[in-house]
mmCIF file of C-alpha atoms in Angstrom:
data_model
loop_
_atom_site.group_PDB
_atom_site.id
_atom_site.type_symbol
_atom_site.label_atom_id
_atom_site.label_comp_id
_atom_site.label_asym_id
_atom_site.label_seq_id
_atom_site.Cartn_x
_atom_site.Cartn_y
_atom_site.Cartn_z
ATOM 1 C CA UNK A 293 30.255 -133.404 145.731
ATOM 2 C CA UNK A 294 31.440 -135.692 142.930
ATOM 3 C CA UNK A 295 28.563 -137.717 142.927
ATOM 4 C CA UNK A 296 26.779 -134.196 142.045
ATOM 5 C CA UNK A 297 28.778 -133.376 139.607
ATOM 6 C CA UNK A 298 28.631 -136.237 138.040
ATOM 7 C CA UNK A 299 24.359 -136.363 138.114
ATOM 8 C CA UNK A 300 24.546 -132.447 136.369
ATOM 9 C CA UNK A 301 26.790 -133.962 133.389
ATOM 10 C CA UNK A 302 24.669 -136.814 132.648
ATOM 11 C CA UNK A 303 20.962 -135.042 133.415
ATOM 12 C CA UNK A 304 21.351 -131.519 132.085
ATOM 13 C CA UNK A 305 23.235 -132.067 128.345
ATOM 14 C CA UNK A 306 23.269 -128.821 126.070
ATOM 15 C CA UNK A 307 19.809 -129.010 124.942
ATOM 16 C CA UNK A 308 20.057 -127.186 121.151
ATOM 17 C CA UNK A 309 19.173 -128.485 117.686
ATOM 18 C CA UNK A 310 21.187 -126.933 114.797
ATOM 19 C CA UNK A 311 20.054 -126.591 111.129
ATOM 20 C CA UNK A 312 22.034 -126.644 107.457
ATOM 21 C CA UNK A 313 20.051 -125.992 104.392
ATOM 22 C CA UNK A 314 20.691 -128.731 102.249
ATOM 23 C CA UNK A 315 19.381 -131.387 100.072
ATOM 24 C CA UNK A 316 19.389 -132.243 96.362
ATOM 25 C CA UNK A 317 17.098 -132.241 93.637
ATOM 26 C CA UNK A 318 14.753 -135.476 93.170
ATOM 27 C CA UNK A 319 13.319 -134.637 90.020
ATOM 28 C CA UNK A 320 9.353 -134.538 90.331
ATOM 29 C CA UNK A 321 9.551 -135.398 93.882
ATOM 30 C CA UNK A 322 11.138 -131.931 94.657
ATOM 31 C CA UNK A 323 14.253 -132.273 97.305
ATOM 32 C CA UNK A 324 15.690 -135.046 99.070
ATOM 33 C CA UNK A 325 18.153 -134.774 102.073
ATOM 34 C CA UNK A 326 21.842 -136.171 101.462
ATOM 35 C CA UNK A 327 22.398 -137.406 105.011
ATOM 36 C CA UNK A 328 23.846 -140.892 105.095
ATOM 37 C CA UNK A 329 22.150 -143.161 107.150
ATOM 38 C CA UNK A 330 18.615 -141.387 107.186
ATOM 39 C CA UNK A 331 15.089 -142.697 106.406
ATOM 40 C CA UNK A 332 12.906 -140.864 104.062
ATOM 41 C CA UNK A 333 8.934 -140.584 103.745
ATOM 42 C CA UNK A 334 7.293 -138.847 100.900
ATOM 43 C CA UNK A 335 4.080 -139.547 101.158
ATOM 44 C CA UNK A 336 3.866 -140.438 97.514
ATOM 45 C CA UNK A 337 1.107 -143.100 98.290
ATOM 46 C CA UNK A 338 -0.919 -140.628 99.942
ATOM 47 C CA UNK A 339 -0.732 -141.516 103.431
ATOM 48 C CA UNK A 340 1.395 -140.547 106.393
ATOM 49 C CA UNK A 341 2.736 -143.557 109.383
ATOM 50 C CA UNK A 342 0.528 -143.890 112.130
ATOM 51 C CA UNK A 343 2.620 -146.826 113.729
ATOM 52 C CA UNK A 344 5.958 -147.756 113.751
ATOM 53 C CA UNK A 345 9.369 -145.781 114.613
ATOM 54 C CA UNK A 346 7.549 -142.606 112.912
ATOM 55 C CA UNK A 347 3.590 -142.086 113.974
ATOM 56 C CA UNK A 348 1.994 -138.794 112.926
ATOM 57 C CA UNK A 349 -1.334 -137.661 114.395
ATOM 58 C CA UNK A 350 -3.048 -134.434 113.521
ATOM 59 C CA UNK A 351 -5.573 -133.405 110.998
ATOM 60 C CA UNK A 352 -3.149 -132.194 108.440
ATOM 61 C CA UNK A 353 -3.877 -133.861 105.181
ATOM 62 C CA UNK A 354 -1.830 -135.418 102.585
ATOM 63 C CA UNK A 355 -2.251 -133.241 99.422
ATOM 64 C CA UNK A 356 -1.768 -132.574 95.810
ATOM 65 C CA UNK A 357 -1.339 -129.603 93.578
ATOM 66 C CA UNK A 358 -2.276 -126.197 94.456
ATOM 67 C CA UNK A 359 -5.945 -124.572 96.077
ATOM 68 C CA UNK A 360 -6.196 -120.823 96.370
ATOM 69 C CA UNK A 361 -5.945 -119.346 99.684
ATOM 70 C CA UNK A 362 -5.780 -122.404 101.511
ATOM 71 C CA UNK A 363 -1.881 -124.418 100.157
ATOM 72 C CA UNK A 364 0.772 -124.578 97.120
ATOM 73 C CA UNK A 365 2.511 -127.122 95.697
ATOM 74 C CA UNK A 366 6.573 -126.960 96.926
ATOM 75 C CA UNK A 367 8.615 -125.596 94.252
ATOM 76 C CA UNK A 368 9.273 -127.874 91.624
ATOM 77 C CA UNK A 369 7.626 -131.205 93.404
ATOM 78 C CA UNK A 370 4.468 -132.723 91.306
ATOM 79 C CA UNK A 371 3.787 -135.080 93.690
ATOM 80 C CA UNK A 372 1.904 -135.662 97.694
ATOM 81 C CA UNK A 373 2.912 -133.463 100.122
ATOM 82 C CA UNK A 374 1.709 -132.787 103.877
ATOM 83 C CA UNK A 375 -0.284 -129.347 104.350
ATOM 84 C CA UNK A 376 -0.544 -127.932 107.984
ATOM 85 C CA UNK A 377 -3.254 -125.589 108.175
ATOM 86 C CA UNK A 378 -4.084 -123.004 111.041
ATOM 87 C CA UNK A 379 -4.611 -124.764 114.504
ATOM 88 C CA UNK A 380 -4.220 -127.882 112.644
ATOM 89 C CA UNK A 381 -0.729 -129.268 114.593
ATOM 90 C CA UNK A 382 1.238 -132.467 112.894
ATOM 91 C CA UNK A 383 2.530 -134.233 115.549
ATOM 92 C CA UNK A 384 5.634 -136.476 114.866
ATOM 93 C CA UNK A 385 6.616 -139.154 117.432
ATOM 94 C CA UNK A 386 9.724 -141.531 117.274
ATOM 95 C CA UNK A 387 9.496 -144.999 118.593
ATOM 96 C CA UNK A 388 13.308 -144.343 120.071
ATOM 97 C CA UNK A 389 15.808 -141.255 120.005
ATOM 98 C CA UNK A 390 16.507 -139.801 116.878
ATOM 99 C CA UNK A 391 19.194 -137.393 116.048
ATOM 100 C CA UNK A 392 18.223 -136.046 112.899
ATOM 101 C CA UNK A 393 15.070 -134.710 111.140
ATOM 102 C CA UNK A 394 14.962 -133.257 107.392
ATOM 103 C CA UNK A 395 11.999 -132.126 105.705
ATOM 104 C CA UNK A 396 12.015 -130.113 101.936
ATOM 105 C CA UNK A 397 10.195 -126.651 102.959
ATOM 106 C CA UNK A 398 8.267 -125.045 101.101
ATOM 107 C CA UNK A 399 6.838 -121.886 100.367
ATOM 108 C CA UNK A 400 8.670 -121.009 103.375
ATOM 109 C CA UNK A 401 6.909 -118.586 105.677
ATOM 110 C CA UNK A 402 7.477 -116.528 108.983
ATOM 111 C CA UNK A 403 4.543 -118.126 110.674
ATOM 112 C CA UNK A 404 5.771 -121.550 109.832
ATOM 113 C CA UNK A 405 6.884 -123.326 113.495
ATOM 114 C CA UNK A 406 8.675 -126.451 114.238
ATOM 115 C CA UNK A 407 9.047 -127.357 117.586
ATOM 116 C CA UNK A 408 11.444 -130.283 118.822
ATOM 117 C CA UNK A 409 10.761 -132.299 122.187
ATOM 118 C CA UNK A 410 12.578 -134.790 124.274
ATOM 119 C CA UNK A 411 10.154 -136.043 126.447
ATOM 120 C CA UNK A 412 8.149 -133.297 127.525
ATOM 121 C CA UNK A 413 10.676 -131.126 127.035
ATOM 122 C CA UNK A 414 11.212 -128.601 124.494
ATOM 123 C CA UNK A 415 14.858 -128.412 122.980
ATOM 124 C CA UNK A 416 14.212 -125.743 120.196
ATOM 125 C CA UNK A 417 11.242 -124.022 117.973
ATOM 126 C CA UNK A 418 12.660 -122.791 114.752
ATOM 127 C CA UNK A 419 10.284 -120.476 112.468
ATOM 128 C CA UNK A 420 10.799 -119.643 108.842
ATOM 129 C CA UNK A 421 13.031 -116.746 109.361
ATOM 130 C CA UNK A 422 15.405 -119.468 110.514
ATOM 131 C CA UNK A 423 15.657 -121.269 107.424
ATOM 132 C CA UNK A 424 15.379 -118.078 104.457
ATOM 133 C CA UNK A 425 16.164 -114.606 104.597
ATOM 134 C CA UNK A 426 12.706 -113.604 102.518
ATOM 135 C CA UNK A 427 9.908 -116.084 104.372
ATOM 136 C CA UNK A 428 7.841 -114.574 101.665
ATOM 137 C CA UNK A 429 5.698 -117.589 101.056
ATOM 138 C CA UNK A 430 6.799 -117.772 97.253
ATOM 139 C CA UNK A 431 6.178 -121.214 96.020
ATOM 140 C CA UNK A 432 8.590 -120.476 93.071
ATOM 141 C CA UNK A 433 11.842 -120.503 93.035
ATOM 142 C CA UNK A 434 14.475 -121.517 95.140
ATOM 143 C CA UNK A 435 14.735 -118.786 97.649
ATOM 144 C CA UNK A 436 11.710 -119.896 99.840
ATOM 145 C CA UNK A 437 11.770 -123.703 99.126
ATOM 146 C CA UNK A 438 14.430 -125.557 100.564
ATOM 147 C CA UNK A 439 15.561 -129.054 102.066
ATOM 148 C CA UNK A 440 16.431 -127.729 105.764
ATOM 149 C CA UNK A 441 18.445 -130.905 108.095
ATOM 150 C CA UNK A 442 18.286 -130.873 111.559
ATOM 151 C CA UNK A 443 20.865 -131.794 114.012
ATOM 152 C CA UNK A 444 20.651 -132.747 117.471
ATOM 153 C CA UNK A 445 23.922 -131.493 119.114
ATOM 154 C CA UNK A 446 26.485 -133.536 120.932
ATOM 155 C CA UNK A 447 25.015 -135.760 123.666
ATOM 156 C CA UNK A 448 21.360 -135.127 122.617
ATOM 157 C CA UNK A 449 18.190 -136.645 121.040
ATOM 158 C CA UNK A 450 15.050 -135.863 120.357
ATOM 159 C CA UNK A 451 11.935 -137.871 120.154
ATOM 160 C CA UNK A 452 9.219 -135.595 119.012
ATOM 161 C CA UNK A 453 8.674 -132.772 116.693
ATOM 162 C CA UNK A 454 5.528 -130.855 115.984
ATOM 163 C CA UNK A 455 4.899 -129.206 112.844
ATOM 164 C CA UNK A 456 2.411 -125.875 113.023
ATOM 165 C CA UNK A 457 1.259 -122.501 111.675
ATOM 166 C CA UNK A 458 -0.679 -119.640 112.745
ATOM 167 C CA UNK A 459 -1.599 -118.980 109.048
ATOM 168 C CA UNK A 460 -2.528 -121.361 105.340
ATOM 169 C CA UNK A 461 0.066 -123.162 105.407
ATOM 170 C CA UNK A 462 2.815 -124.891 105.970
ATOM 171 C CA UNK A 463 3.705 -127.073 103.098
ATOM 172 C CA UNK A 464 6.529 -129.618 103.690
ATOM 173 C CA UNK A 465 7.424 -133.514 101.559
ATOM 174 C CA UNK A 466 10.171 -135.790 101.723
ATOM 175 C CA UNK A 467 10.332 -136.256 105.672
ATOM 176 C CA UNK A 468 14.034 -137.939 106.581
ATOM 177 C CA UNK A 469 14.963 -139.347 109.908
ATOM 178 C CA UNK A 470 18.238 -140.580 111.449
ATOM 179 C CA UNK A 471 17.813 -143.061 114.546
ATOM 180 C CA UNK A 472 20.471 -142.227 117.198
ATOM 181 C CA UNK A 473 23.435 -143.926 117.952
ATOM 182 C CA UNK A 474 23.593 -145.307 121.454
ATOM 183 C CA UNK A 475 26.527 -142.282 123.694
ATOM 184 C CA UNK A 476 29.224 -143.516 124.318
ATOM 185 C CA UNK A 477 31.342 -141.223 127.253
ATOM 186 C CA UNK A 478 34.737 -139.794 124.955
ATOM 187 C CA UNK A 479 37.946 -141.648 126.361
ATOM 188 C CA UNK A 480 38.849 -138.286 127.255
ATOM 189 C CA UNK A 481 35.995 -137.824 129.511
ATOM 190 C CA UNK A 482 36.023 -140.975 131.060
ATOM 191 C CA UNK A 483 39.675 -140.610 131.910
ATOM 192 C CA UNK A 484 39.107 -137.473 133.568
ATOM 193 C CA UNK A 485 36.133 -138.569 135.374
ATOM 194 C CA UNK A 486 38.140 -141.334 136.542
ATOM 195 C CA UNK A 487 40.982 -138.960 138.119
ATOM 196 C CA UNK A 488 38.191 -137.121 139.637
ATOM 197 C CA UNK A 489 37.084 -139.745 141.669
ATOM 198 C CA UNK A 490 40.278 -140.683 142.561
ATOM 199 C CA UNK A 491 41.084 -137.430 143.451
ATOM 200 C CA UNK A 492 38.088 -137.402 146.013
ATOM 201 C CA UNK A 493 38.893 -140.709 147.330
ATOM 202 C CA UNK A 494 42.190 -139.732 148.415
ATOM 203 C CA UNK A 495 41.170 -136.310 150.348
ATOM 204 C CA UNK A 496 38.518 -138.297 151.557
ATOM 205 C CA UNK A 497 40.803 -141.308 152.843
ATOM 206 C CA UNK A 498 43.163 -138.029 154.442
ATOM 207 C CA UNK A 499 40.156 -136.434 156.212
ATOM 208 C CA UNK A 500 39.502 -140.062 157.885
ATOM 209 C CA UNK A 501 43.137 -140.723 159.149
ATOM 210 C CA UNK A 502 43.081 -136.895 160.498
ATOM 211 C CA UNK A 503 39.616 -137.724 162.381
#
């Protein structure tokens, strides 16, 4: 009975991501997360990791500037951004566990998704109603562009996220990413783990003098 206790605490952690809007200004380069530790991509040069901790895969192209009806520049960001068009998913895919994802939004709309994965399974989707109150799609301004961080909770990781919209587009820059620190059980926990078992070994050793 212990031994099954123990298996649901270390299999079944609370699966949840939690987000912050966040961020500071970069100048041309739009926002930037503030998380310490955390990587950043910007796609400045273009391009987007296919190897590495970070791959991406999709169809999604690396843009610039603004084309009618299809994507818009973030708000005040002059420089390459990642566009996800309709049926077009982004696939990001860590090398190991991460434990924190940021990306500067923009143009925020409802139809925006963001869907985060350990293994093959899925922790959280978030849509743009998560992030602003409006999900208008205005490119100007600050009330639909913002630098949104992602948390994975206490005692989880996550170690893919896919990026999609059922409508032009989901414009996002400035990618972060936190590798996670390897759990360590609370001394707390572990101390009343330990009691636990000792607890079982002594109604066990009872049961075998009474037999």
């Amino acid at each position: 009975m212990l031994g099954a206790s123990l298996y649901l605490i270390v299999a079944h952690p609370a699966s949840a991501i939690t987000l912050s809007v966040g961020g500071q200004s970069a100048g041309s380069d739009g926002y930037k997360t503030t998380v310490q530790g955390a990587t950043t991509i910007d796609f400045n040069n273009g391009t987007a990791p296919t190897s590495g901790f970070i791959a991406y895969s999709g169809s999604s192209p690396i843009v610039q500037g603004n084309s009618s009806g299809q994507y818009a520049t973030p708000w005040e960001d002059s420089t390459h951004y990642l566009s996800v068009e309709p049926g077009e998913n982004t696939t990001l895919t860590f090398a190991k566990a991460a434990d924190y994802f940021g990306l500067y939004w923009g143009s925020v709309d409802s139809y925006n998704h963001l869907d985060f994965y350990n293994g093959d399974q899925l922790l959280k989707s978030f849509t743009g109603n998560d992030v602003s109150k409006t999900a208008a799609g205005n490119w100007t301004g600050k009330s639909d562009n913002v630098y949104v961080d992602f948390f994975a909770d206490k005692g989880e990781t996550f170690d893919r996220v896919v990026m999609r919209s059922d409508s032009p587009a989901f414009e996002t820059d400035n990618h972060a990413y936190r590798l996670a620190a390897k759990s360590v059980p609370e001394p707390g926990m572990m101390g009343g783990l330990a009691t636990a078992a000792l607890f079982g070994m002594t109604v066990l050793r009872k049961r075998q003098r009474l037999s």
